[in-house]
Short mmCIF file of C-alpha atoms in Angstrom, two decimals:
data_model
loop_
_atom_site.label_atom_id
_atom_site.label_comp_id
_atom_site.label_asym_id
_atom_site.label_seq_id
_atom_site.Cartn_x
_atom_site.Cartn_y
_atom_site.Cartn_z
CA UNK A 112 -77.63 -28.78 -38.44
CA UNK A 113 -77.34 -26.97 -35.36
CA UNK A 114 -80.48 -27.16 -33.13
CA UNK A 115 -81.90 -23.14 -32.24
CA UNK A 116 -80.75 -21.76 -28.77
CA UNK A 117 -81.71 -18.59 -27.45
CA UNK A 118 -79.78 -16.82 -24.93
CA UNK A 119 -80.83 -13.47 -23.19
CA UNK A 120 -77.91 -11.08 -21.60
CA UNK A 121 -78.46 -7.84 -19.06
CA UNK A 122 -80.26 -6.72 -16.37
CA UNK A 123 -83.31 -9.19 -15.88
CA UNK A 124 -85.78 -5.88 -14.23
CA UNK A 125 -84.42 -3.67 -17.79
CA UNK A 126 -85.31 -5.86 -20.89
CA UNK A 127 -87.01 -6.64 -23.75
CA UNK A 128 -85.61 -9.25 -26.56
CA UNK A 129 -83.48 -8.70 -29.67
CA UNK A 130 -82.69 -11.29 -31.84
CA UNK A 131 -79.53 -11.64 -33.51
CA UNK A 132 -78.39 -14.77 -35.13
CA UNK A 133 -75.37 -16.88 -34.73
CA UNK A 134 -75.45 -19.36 -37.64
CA UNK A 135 -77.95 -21.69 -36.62
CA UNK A 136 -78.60 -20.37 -33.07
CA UNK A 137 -80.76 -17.86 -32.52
CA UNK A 138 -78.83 -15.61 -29.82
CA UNK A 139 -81.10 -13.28 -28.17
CA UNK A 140 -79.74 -10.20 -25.36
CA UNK A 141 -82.02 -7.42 -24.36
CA UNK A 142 -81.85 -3.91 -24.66
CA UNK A 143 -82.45 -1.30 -21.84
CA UNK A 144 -86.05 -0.38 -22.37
CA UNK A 145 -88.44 0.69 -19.09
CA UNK A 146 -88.65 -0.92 -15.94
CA UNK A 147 -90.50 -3.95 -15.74
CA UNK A 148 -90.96 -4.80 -19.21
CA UNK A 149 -90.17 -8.41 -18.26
CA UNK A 150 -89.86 -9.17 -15.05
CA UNK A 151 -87.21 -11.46 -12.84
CA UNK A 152 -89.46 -13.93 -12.11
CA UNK A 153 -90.70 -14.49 -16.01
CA UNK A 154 -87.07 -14.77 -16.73
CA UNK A 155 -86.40 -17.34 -13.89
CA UNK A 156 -89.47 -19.37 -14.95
CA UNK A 157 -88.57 -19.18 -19.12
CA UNK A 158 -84.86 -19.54 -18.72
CA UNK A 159 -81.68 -20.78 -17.18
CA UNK A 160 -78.68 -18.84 -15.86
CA UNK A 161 -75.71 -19.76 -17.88
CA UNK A 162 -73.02 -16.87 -16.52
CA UNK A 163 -73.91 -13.56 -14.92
CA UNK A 164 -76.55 -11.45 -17.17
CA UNK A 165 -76.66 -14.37 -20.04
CA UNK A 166 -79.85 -17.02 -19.86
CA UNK A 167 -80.72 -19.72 -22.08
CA UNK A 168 -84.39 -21.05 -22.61
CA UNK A 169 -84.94 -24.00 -21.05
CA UNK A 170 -86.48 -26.07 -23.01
CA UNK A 171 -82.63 -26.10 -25.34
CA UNK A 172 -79.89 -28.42 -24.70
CA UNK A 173 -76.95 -26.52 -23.70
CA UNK A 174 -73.56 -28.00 -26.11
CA UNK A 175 -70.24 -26.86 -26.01
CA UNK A 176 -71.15 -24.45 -28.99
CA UNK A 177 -73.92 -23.25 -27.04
CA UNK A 178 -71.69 -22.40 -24.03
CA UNK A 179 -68.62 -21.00 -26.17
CA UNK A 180 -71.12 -18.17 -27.18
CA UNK A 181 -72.30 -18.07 -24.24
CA UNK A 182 -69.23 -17.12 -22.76
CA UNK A 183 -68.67 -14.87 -25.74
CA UNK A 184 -71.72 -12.95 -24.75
CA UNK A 185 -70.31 -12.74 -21.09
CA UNK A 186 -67.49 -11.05 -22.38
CA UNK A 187 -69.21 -7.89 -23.92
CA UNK A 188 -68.12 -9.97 -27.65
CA UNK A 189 -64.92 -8.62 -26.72
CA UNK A 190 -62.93 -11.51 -25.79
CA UNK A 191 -61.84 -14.67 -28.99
CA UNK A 192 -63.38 -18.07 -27.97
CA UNK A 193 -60.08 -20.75 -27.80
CA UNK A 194 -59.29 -23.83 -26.92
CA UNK A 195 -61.90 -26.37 -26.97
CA UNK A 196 -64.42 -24.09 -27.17
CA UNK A 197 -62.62 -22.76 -30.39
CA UNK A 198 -63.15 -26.12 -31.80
CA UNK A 199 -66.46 -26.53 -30.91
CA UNK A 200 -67.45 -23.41 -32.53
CA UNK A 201 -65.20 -24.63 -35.58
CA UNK A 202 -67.81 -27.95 -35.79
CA UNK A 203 -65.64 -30.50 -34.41
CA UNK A 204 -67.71 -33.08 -31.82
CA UNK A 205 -67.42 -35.12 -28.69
CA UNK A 206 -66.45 -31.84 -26.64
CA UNK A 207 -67.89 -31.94 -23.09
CA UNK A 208 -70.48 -28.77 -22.79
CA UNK A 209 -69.84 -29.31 -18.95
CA UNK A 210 -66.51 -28.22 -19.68
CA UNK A 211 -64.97 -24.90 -19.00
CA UNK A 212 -65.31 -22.26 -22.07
CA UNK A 213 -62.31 -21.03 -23.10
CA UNK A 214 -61.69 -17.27 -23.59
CA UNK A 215 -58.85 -15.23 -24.71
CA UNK A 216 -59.03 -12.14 -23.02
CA UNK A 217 -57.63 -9.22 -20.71
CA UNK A 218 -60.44 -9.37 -18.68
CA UNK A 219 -59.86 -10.81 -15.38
CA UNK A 220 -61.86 -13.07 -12.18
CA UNK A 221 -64.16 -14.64 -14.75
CA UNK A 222 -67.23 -16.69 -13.48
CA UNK A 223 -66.80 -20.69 -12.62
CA UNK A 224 -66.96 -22.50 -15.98
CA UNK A 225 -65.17 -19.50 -18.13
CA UNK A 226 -61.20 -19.84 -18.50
CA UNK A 227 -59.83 -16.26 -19.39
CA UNK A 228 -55.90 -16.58 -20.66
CA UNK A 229 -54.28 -13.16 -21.80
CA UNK A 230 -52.00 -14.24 -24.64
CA UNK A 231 -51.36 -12.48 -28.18
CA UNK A 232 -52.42 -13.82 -31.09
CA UNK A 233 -50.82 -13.27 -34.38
CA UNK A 234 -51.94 -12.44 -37.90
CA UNK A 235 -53.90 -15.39 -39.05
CA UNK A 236 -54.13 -17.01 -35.88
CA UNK A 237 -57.62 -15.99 -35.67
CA UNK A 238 -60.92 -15.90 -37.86
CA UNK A 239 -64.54 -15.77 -37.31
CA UNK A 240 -67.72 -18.28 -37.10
CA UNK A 241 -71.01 -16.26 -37.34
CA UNK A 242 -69.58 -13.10 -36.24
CA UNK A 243 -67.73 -14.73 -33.50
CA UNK A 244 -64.41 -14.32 -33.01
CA UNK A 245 -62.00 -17.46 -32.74
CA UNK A 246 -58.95 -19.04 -33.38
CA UNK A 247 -57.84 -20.45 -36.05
CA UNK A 248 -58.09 -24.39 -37.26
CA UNK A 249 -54.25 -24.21 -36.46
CA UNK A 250 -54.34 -22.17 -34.14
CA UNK A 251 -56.68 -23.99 -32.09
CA UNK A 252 -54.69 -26.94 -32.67
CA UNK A 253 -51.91 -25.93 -31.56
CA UNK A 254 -53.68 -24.94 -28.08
CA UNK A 255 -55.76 -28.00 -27.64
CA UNK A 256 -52.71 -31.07 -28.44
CA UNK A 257 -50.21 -28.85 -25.74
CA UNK A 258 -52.53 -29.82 -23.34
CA UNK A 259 -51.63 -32.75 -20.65
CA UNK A 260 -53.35 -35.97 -21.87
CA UNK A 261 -51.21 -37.00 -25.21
CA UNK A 262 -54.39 -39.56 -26.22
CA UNK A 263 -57.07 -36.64 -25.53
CA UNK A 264 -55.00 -34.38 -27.55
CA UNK A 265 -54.54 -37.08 -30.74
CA UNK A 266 -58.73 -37.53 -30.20
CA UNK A 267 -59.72 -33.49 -30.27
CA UNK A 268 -57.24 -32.82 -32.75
CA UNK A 269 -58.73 -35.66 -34.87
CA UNK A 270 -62.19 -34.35 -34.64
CA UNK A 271 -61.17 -30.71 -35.43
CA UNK A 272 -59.18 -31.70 -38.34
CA UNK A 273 -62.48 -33.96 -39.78
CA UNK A 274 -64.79 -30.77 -39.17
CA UNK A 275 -62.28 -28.18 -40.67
CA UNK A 276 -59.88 -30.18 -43.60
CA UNK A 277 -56.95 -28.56 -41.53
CA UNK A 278 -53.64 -29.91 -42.38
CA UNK A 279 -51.28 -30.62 -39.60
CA UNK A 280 -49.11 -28.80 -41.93
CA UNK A 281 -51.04 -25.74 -41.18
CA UNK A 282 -49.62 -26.33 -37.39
CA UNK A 283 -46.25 -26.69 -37.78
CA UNK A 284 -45.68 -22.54 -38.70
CA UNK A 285 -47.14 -22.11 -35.13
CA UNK A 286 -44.17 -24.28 -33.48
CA UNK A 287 -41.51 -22.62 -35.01
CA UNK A 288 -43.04 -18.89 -34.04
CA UNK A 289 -44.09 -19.73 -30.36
CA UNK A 290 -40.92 -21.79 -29.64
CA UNK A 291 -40.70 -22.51 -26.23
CA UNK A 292 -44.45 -22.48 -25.11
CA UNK A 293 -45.74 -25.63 -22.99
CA UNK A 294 -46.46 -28.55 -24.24
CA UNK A 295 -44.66 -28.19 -27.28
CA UNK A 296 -43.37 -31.28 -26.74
CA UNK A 297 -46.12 -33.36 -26.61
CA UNK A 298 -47.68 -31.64 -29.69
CA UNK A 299 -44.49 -32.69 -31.61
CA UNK A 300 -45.73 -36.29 -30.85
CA UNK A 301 -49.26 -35.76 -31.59
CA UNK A 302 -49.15 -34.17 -34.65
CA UNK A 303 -47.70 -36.88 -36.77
CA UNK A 304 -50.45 -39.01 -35.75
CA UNK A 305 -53.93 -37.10 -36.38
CA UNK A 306 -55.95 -38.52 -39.08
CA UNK A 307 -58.88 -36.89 -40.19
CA UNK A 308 -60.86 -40.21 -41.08
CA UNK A 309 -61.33 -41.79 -37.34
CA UNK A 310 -65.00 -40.83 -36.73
CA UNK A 311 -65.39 -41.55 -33.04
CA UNK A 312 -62.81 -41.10 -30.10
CA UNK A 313 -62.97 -44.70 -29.94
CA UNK A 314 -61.45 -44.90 -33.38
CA UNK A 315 -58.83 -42.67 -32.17
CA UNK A 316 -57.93 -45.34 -29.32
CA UNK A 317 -58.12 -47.79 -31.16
CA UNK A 318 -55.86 -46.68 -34.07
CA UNK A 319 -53.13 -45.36 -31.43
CA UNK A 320 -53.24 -48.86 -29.61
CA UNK A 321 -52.24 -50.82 -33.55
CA UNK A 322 -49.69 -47.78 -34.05
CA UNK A 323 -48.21 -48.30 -30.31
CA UNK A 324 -47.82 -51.96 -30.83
CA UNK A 325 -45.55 -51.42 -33.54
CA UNK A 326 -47.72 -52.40 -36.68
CA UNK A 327 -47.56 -50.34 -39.67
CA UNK A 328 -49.89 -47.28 -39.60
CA UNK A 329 -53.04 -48.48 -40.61
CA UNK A 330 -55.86 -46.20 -43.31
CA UNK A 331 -58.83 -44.97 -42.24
CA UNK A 332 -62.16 -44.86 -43.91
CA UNK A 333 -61.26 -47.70 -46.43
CA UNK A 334 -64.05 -48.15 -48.98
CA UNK A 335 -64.79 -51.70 -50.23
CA UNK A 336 -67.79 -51.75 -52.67
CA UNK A 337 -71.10 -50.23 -50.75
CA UNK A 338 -69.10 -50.80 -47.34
CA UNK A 339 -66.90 -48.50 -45.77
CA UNK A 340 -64.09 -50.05 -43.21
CA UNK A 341 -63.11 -47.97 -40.21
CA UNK A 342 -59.41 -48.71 -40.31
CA UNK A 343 -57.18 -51.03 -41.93
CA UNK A 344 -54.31 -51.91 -45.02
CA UNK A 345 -56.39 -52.11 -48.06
CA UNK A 346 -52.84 -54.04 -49.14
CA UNK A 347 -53.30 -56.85 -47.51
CA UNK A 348 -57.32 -56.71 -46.77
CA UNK A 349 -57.21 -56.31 -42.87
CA UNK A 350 -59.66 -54.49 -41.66
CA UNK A 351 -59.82 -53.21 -37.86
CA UNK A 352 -63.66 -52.14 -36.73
CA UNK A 353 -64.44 -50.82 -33.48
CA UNK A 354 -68.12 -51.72 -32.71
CA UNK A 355 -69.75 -49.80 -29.92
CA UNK A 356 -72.36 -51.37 -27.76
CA UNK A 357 -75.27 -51.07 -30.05
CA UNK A 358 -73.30 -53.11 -32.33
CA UNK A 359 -73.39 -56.16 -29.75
CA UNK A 360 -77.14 -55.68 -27.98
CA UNK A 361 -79.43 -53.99 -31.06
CA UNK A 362 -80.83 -56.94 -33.09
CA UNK A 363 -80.95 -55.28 -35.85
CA UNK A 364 -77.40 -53.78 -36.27
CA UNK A 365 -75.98 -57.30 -35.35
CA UNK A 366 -78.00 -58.84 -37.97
CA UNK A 367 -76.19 -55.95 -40.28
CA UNK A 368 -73.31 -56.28 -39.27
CA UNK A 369 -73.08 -60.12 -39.50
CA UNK A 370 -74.11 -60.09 -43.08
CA UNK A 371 -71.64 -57.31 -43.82
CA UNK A 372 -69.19 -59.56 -42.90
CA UNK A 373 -69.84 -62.25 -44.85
CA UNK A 374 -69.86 -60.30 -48.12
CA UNK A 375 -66.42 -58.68 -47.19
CA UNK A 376 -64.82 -62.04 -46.12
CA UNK A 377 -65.99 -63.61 -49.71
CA UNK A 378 -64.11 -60.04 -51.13
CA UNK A 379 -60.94 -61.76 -49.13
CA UNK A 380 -60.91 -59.20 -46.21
CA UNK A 381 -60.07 -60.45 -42.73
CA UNK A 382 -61.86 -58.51 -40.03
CA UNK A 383 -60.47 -57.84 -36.23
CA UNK A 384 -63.18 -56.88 -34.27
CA UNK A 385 -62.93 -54.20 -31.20
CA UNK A 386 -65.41 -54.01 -28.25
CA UNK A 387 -65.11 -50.86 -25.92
CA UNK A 388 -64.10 -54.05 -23.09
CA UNK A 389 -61.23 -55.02 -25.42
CA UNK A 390 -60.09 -50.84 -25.58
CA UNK A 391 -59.93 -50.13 -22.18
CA UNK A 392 -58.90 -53.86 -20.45
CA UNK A 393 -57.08 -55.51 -23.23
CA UNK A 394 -55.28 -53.74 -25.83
CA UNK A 395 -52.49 -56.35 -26.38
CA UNK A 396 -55.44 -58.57 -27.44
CA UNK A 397 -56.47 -56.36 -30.33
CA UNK A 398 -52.55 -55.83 -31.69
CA UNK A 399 -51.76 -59.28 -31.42
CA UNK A 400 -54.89 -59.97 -33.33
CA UNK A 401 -54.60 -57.69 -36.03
CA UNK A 402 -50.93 -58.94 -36.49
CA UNK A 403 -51.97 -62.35 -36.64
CA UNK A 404 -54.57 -61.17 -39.18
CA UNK A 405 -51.49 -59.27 -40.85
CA UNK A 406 -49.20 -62.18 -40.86
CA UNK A 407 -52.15 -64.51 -42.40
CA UNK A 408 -52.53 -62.30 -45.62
CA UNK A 409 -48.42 -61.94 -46.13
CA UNK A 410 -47.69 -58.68 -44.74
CA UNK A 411 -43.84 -58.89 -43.73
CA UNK A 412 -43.36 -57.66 -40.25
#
């Protein structure tokens, strides 16, 4: 669940607050009312500037959902949040609230951290989150995986397609209508490999470095019993975990995680193990592994 948020918008010496709710966010703007009903400095002491005339309490975290609205706001609720901020809004995670928001819109010279393009969008390439207008699942998609950076597009598109239950088959319509737009390329590439089960970007890496090294594509999410298996080939019981860093300095999780292991060996898995070391330094380490581990249980490659 969303944590609350309140945003004001207008003239800081003409105010008084309105709520008016955006899902789980309380959005607040302020209405002309006399002069002085609360002052500049009560605003600068109770809130944070996020773009010209909109101001977030601040004692709230600003996220990427928080700023998409934000921008929203800016916009006179003219403009449709895209992009990133699209997917944000849409419930997918890991998207940087530093960022840029991401606006479609005519209006022009937007404020630094607000990206304004002026493109048509179709029937059905839009809908609405709270009252908010975005684009679509596929839509937004198609935006985000055209967009330099081929393992950041497989890695957003991932987490879009885990918060919505888009299909990448729900993309492919948009190809064929906007042929020719950048990046189309790329999203040819990326599309084929999203998979709605990797629940981390790390996942994402980690499942692009197997498929790169030319072993069969492996499952995500594989259940075993109580335990669930980030990726794998239930076939031959190889499983491929990627274990963050709490997973190799918390006690308590190693504990876990070594007696986890020890019921799914007796079950006959075999288990490659990733560290976030082994991701970024040694990749050929974790294929070769897993292909040894492949090779063990007879999988013909």
């Amino acid at each position: 669940m969303h944590s609350t948020t309140h945003f004001s918008t207008t003239r800081v010496d003409r105010c008084t607050f309105a709520e008016g709710d955006y899902g789980d966010h309380t959005v607040r703007r302020h209405r002309s009312t006399p002069r002085g009903k609360v002052t500049e400095r009560e605003l600068r002491r109770s809130c944070t500037r996020i773009y010209r005339n909109v101001y977030q309490r601040q004692d709230a975290e600003l996220t990427a959902r928080d700023r998409a609205i934000a921008a929203w706001l800016w916009s006179g609720k003219k403009a449709v949040v895209a992009g990133n901020s699209a997917a944000a809004l849409l419930g997918a995670k890991w998207v940087d609230p530093h960022e840029p928001a991401e606006l479609i819109t005519d209006r022009k010279r937007p404020p630094p951290l607000i990206i304004t393009r002026n493109e048509t969008l179709l029937c059905g390439e839009t809908t609405s989150v709270d009252g908010v207008a975005v684009t679509s699942p596929a839509r937004t998609a198609f935006d985000i995986g055209r967009r330099p950076g081929f393992q950041t597009a497989a890695i957003r598109i991932d987490a879009l397609a885990q918060a919505t239950g888009m299909s990448i088959s729900e993309v492919q319509p948009l190809i064929d209508i906007h042929r020719g737009a950048r990046g189309i390329k790329q999203l040819r590439r990326v599309l084929p490999l999203v998979d709605a089960g990797a629940e981390s970007p790390q996942e994402t890496r980690t499942r692009l470095v197997l498929i790169a090294g030319g072993l069969p594509r492996p499952q995500t999410q594989i259940v075993v019993g109580k335990y669930r298996i980030d990726m794998g080939w239930e076939e031959w019981r190889v499983g491929v975990e990627y274990d963050g860093p709490q997973h190799w300095t918390d006690p308590w999780i190693r504990a876990n995680d070594i007696e986890r292991t020890v019921k799914l060996e007796r079950l006959g898995w075999r288990l490659v193990r990733v560290s976030s070391e082994m991701l970024r330094h040694r990749p050929h380490v974790i294929v070769a592994r897993a292909r040894e581990a492949l090779h063990a249980a007879g999988c013909p490659l």
